[in-house]
Tab-separated table of N, CA and C in Angstrom:
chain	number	residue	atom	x	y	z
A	17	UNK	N	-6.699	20.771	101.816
A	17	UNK	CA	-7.252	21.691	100.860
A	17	UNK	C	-6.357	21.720	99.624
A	18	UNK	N	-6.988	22.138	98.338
A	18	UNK	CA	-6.107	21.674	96.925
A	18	UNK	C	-6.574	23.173	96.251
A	19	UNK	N	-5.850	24.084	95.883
A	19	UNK	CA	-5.859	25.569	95.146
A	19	UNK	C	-5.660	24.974	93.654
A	20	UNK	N	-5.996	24.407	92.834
A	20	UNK	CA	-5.806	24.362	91.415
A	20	UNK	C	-4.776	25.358	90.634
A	21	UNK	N	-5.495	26.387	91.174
A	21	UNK	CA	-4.794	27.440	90.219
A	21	UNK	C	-3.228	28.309	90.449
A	22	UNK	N	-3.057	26.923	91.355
A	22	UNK	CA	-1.110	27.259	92.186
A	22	UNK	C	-1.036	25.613	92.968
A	23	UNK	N	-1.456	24.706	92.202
A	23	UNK	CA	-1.019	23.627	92.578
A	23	UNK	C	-0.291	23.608	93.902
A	24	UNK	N	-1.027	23.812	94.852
A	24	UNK	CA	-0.896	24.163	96.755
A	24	UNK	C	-1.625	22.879	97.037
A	25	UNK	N	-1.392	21.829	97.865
A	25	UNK	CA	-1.495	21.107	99.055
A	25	UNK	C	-1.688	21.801	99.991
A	26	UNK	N	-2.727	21.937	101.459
A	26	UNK	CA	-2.188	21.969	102.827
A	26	UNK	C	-2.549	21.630	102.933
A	27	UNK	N	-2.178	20.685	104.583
A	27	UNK	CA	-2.209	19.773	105.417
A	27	UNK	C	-2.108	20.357	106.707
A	28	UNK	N	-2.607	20.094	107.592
A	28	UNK	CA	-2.561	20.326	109.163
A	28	UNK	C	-1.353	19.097	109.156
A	29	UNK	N	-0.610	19.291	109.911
A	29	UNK	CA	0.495	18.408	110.227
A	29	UNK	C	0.962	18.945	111.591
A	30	UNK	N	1.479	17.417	112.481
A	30	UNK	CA	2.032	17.629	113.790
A	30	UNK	C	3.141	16.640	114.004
A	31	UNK	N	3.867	16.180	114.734
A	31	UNK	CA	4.682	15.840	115.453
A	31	UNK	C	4.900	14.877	116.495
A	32	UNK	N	5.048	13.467	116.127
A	32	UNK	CA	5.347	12.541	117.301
A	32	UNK	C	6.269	11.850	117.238
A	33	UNK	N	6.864	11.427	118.128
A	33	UNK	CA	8.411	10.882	118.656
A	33	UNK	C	9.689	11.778	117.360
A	34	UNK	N	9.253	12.827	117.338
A	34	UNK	CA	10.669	13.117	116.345
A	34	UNK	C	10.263	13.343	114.581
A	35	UNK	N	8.836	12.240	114.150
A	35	UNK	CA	8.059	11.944	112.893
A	35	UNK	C	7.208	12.738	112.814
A	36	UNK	N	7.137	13.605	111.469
A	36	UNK	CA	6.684	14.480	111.049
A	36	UNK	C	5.292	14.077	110.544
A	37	UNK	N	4.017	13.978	110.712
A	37	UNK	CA	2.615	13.635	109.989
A	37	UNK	C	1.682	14.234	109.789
A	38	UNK	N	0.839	14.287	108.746
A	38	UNK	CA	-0.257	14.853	108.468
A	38	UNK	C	-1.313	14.662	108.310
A	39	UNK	N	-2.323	15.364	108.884
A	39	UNK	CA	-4.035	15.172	108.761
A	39	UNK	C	-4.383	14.639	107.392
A	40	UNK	N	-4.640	13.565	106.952
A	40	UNK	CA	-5.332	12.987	105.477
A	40	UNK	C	-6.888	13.325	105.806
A	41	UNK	N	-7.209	13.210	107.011
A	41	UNK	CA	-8.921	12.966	107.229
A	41	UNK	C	-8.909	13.368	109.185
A	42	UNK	N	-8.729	14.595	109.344
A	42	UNK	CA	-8.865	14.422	111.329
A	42	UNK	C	-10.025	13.870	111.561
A	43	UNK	N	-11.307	14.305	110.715
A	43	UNK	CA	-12.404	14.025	111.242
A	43	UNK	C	-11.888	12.458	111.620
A	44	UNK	N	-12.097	11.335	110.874
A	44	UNK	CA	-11.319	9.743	111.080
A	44	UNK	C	-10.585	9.808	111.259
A	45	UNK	N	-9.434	10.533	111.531
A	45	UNK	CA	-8.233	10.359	112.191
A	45	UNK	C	-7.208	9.742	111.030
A	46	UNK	N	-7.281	10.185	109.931
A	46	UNK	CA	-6.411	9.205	108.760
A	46	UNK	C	-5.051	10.016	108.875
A	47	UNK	N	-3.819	9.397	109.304
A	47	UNK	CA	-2.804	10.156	109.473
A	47	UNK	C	-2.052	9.113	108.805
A	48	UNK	N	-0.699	10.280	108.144
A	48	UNK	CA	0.132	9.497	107.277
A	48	UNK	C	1.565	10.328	107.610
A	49	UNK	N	2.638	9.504	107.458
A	49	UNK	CA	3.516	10.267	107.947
A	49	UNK	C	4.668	11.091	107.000
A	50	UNK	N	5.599	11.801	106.701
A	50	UNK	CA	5.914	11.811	105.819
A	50	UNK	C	7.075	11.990	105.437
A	51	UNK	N	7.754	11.410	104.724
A	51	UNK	CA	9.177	11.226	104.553
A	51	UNK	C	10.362	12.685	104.736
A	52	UNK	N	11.208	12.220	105.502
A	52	UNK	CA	12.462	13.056	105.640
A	52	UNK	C	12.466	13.711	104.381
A	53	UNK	N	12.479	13.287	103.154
A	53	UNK	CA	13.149	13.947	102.234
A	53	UNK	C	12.179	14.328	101.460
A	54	UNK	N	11.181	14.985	101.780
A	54	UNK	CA	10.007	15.225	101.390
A	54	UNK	C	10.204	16.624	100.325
A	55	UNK	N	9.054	16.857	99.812
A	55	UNK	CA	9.351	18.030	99.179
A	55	UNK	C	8.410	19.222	99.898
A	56	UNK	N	8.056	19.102	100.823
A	56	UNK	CA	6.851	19.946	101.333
A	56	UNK	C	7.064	21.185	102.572
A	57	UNK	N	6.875	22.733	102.256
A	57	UNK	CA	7.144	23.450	102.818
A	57	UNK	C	6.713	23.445	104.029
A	58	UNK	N	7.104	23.335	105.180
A	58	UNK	CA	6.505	23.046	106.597
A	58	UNK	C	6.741	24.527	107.271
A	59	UNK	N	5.108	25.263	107.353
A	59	UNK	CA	5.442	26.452	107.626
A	59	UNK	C	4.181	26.307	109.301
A	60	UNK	N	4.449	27.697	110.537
A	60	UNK	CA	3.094	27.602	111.411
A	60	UNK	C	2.379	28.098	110.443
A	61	UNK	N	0.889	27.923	111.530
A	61	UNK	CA	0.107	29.029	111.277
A	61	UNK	C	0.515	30.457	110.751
A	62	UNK	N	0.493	31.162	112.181
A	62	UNK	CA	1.185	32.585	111.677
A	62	UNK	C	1.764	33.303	110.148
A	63	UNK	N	2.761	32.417	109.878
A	63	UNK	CA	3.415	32.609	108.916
A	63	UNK	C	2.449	32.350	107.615
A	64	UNK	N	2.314	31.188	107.526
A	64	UNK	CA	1.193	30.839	106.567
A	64	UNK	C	-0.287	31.694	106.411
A	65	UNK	N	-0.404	32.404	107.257
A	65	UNK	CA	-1.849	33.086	107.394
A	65	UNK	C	-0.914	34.750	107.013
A	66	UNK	N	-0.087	34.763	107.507
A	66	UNK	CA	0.596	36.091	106.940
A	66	UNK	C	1.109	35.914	105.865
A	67	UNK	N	1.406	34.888	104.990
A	67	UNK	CA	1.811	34.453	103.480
A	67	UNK	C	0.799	34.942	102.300
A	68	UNK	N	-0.518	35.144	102.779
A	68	UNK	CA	-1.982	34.681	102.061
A	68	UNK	C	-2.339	36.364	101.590
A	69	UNK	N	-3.304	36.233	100.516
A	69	UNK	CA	-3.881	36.865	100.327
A	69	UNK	C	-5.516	36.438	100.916
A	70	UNK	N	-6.612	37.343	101.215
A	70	UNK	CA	-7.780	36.529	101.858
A	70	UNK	C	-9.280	36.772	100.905
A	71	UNK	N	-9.563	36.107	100.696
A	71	UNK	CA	-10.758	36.012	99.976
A	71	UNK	C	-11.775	35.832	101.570
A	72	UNK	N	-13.138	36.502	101.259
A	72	UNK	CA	-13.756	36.049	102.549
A	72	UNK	C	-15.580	36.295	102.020
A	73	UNK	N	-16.721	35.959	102.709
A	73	UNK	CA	-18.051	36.163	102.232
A	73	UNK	C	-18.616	37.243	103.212
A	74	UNK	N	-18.619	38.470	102.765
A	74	UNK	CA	-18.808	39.617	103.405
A	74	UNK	C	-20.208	39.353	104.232
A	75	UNK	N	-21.156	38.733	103.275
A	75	UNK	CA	-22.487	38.740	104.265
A	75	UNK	C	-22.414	37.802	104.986
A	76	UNK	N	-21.699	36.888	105.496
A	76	UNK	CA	-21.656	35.941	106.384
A	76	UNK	C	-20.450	36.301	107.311
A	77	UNK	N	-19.582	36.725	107.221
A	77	UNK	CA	-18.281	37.178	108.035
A	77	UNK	C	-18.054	38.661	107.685
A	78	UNK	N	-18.728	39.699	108.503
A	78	UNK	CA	-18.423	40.668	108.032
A	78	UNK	C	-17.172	41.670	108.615
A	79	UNK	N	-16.509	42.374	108.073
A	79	UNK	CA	-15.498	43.140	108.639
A	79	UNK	C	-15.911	43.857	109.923
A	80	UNK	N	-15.607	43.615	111.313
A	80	UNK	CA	-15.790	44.100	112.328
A	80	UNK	C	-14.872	45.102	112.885
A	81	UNK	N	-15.106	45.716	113.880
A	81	UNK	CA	-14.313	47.139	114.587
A	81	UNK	C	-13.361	46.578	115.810
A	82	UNK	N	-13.914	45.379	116.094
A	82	UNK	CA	-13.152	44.225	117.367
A	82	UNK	C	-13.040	42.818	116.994
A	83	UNK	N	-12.281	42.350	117.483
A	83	UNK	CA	-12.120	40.415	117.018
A	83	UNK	C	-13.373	39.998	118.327
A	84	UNK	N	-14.787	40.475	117.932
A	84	UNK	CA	-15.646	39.844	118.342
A	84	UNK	C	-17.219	39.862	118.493
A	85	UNK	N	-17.451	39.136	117.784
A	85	UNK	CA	-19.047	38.258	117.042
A	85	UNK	C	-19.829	39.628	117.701
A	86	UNK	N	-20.171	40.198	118.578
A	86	UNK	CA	-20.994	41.431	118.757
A	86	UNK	C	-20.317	42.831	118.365
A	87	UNK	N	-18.890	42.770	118.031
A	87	UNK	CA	-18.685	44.250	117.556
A	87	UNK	C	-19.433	44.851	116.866
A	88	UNK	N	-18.854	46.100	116.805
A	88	UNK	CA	-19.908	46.801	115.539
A	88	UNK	C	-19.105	46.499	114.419
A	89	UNK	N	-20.161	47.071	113.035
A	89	UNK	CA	-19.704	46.292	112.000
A	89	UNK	C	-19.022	47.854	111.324
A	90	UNK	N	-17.777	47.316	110.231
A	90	UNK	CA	-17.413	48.449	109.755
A	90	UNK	C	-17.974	48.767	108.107
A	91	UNK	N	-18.184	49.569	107.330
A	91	UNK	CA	-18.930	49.956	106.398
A	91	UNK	C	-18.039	49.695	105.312
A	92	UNK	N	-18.476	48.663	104.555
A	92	UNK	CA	-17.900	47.984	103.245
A	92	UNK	C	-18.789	47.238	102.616
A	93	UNK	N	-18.470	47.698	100.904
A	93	UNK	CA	-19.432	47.003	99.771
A	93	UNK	C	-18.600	45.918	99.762
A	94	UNK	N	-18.583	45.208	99.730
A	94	UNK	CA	-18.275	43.260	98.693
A	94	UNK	C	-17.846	43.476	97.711
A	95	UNK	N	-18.412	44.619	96.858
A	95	UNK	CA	-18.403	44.903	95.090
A	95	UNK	C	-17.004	45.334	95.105
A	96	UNK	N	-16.592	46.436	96.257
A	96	UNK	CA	-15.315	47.185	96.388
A	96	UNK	C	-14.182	45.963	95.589
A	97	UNK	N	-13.415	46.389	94.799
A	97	UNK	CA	-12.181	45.583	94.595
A	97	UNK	C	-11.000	45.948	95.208
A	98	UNK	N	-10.624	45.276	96.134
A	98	UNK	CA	-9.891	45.086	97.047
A	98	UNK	C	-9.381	43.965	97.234
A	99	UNK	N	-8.108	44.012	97.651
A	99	UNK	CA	-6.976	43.060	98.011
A	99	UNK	C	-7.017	42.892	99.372
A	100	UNK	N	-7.196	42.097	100.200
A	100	UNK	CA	-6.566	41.779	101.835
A	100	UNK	C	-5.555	40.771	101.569
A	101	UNK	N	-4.858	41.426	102.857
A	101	UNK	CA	-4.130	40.519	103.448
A	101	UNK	C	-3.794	40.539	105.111
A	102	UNK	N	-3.523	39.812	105.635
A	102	UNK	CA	-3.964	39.507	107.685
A	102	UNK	C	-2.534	40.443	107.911
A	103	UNK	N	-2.808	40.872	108.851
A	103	UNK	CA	-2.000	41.797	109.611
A	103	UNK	C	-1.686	41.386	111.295
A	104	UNK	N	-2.955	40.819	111.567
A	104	UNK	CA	-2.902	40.702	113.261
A	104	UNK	C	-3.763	39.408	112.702
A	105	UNK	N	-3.405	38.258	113.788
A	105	UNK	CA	-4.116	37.576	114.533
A	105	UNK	C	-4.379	36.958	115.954
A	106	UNK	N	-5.748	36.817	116.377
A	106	UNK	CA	-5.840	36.553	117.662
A	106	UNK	C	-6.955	35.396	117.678
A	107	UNK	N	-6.455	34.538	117.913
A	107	UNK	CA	-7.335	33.152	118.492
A	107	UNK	C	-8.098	32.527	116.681
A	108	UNK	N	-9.477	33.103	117.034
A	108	UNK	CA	-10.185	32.350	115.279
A	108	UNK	C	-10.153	33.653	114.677
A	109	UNK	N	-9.686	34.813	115.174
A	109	UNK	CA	-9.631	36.223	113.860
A	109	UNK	C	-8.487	36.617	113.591
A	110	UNK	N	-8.567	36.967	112.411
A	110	UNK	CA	-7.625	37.914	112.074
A	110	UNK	C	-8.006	39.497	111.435
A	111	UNK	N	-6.991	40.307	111.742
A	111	UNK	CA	-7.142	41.591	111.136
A	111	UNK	C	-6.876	41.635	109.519
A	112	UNK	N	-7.783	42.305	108.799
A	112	UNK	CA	-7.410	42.219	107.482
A	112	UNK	C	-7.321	43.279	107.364
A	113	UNK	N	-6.793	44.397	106.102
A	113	UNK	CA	-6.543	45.377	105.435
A	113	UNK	C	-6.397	45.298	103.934
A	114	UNK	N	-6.522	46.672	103.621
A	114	UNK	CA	-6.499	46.322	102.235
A	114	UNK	C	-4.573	46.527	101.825
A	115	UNK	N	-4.389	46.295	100.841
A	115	UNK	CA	-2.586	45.873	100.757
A	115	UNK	C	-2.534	46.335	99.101
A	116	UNK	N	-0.863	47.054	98.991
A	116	UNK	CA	-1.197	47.259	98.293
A	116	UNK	C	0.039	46.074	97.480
A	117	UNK	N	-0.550	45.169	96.271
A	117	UNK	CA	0.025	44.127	96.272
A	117	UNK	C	-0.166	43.728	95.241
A	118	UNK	N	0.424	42.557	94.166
A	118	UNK	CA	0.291	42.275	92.944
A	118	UNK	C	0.098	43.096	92.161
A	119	UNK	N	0.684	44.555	92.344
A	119	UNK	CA	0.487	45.292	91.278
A	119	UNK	C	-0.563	45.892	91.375
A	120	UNK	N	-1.552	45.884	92.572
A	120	UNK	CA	-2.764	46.294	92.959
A	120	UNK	C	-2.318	47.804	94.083
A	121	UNK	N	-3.084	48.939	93.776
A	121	UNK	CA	-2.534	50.413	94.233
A	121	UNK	C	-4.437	49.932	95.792
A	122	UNK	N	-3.924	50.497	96.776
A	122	UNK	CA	-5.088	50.789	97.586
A	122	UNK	C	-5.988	52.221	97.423
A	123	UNK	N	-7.472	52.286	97.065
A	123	UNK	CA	-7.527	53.238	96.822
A	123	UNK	C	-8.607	53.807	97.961
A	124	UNK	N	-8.622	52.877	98.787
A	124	UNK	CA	-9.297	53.326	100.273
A	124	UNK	C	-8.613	52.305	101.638
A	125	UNK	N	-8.818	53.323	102.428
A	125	UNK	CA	-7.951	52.624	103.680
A	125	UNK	C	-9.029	51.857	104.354
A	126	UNK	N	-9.076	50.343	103.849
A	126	UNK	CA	-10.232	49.483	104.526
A	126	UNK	C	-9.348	48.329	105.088
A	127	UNK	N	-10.316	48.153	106.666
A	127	UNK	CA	-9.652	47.153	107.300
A	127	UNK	C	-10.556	46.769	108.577
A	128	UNK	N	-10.076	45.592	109.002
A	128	UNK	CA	-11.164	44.778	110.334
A	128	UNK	C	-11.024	43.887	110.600
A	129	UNK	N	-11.727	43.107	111.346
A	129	UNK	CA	-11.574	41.731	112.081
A	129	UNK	C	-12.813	40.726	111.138
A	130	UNK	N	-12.061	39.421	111.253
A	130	UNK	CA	-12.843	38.710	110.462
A	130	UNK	C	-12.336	37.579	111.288
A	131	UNK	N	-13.611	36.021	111.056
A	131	UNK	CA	-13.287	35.286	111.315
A	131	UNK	C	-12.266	34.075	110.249
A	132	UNK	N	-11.407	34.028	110.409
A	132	UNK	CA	-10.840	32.732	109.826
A	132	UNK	C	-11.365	31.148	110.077
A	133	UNK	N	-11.286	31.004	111.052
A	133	UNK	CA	-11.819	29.655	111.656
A	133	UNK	C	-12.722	29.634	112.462
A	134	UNK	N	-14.000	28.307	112.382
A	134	UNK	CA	-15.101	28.372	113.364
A	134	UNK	C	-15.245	26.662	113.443
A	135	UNK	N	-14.864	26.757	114.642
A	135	UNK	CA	-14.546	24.723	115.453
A	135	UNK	C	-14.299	23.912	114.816
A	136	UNK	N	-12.610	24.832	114.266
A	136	UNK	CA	-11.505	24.483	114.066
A	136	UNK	C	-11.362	23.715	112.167
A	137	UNK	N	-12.224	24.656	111.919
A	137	UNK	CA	-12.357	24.837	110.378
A	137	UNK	C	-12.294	25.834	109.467
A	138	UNK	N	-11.570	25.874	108.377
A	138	UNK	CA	-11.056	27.483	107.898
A	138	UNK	C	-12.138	27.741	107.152
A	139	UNK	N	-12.870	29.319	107.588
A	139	UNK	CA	-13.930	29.140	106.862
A	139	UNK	C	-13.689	30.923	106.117
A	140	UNK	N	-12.125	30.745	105.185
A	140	UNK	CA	-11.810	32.042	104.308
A	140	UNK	C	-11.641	30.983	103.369
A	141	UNK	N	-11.217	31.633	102.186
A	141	UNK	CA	-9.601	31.281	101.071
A	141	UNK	C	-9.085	31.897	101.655
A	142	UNK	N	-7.678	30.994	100.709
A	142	UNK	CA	-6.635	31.930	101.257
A	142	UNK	C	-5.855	31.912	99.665
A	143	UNK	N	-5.084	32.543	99.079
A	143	UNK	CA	-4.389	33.086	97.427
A	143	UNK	C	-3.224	33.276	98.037
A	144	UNK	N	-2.096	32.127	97.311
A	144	UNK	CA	-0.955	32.681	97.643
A	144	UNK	C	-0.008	33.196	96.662
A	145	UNK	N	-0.940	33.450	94.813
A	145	UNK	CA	-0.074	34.468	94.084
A	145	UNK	C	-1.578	35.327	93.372
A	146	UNK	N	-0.825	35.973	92.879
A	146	UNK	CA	-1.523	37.161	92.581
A	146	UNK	C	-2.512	36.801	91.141
């Protein structure tokens, strides 16, 4: 994935015999490996998903009361301007909230479960400056 507007790379990247490599294409399997002296922040999940700010499509992933596809849903406009950022994650959800961040004040306490990934594809943004 390529953010333009913060010149961000990520890569799924893993680990064999000791050599550090990254997903070019999983679907084909295009893996490339990448130099020791690389310039590239090698962070998990976790961290990286707690780094983010989250952009998400309310009518297709909506803020839930549980991390799961039949919860009930919790009561939020789209229009609301609001900041998230993940707090909890468990498996393809994470908990979002609103944050108060970039200079951005919270002016309602909104928060829920959303999906991040669906078979093993990120289906948020993610903003990592303000």
């Amino acid at each position: 994935m390529f953010y333009p507007d913060n010149y961000i790379l990520q890569f799924e990247y893993f680990e064999k015999n000791g050599i550090k490599k990254i997903y070019i294409d999983k679907k084909r399997n295009v893996v490339k490996e990448l130099d020791a002296n690389n310039c590239f922040n090698i962070e998990k999940w976790d961290e990286y998903l707690f780094s983010a700010i989250v952009e998400f499509d309310f009518s297709k992933n909506p803020l839930r009361k549980k991390p799961n596809i039949e919860s009930e849903l919790f009561e939020y406009k789209n229009s609301d301007d609001i900041i998230f950022t993940i707090s909890k994650i468990k498996g393809d959800w994470i908990y979002i909230e609103c944050s108060d961040i970039c200079d951005y004040v919270c002016k309602k306490n909104v928060g829920g479960w959303i999906k991040w990934r669906s078979k093993g594809e990120i289906i948020i943004k993610l903003y990592f400056t303000c």
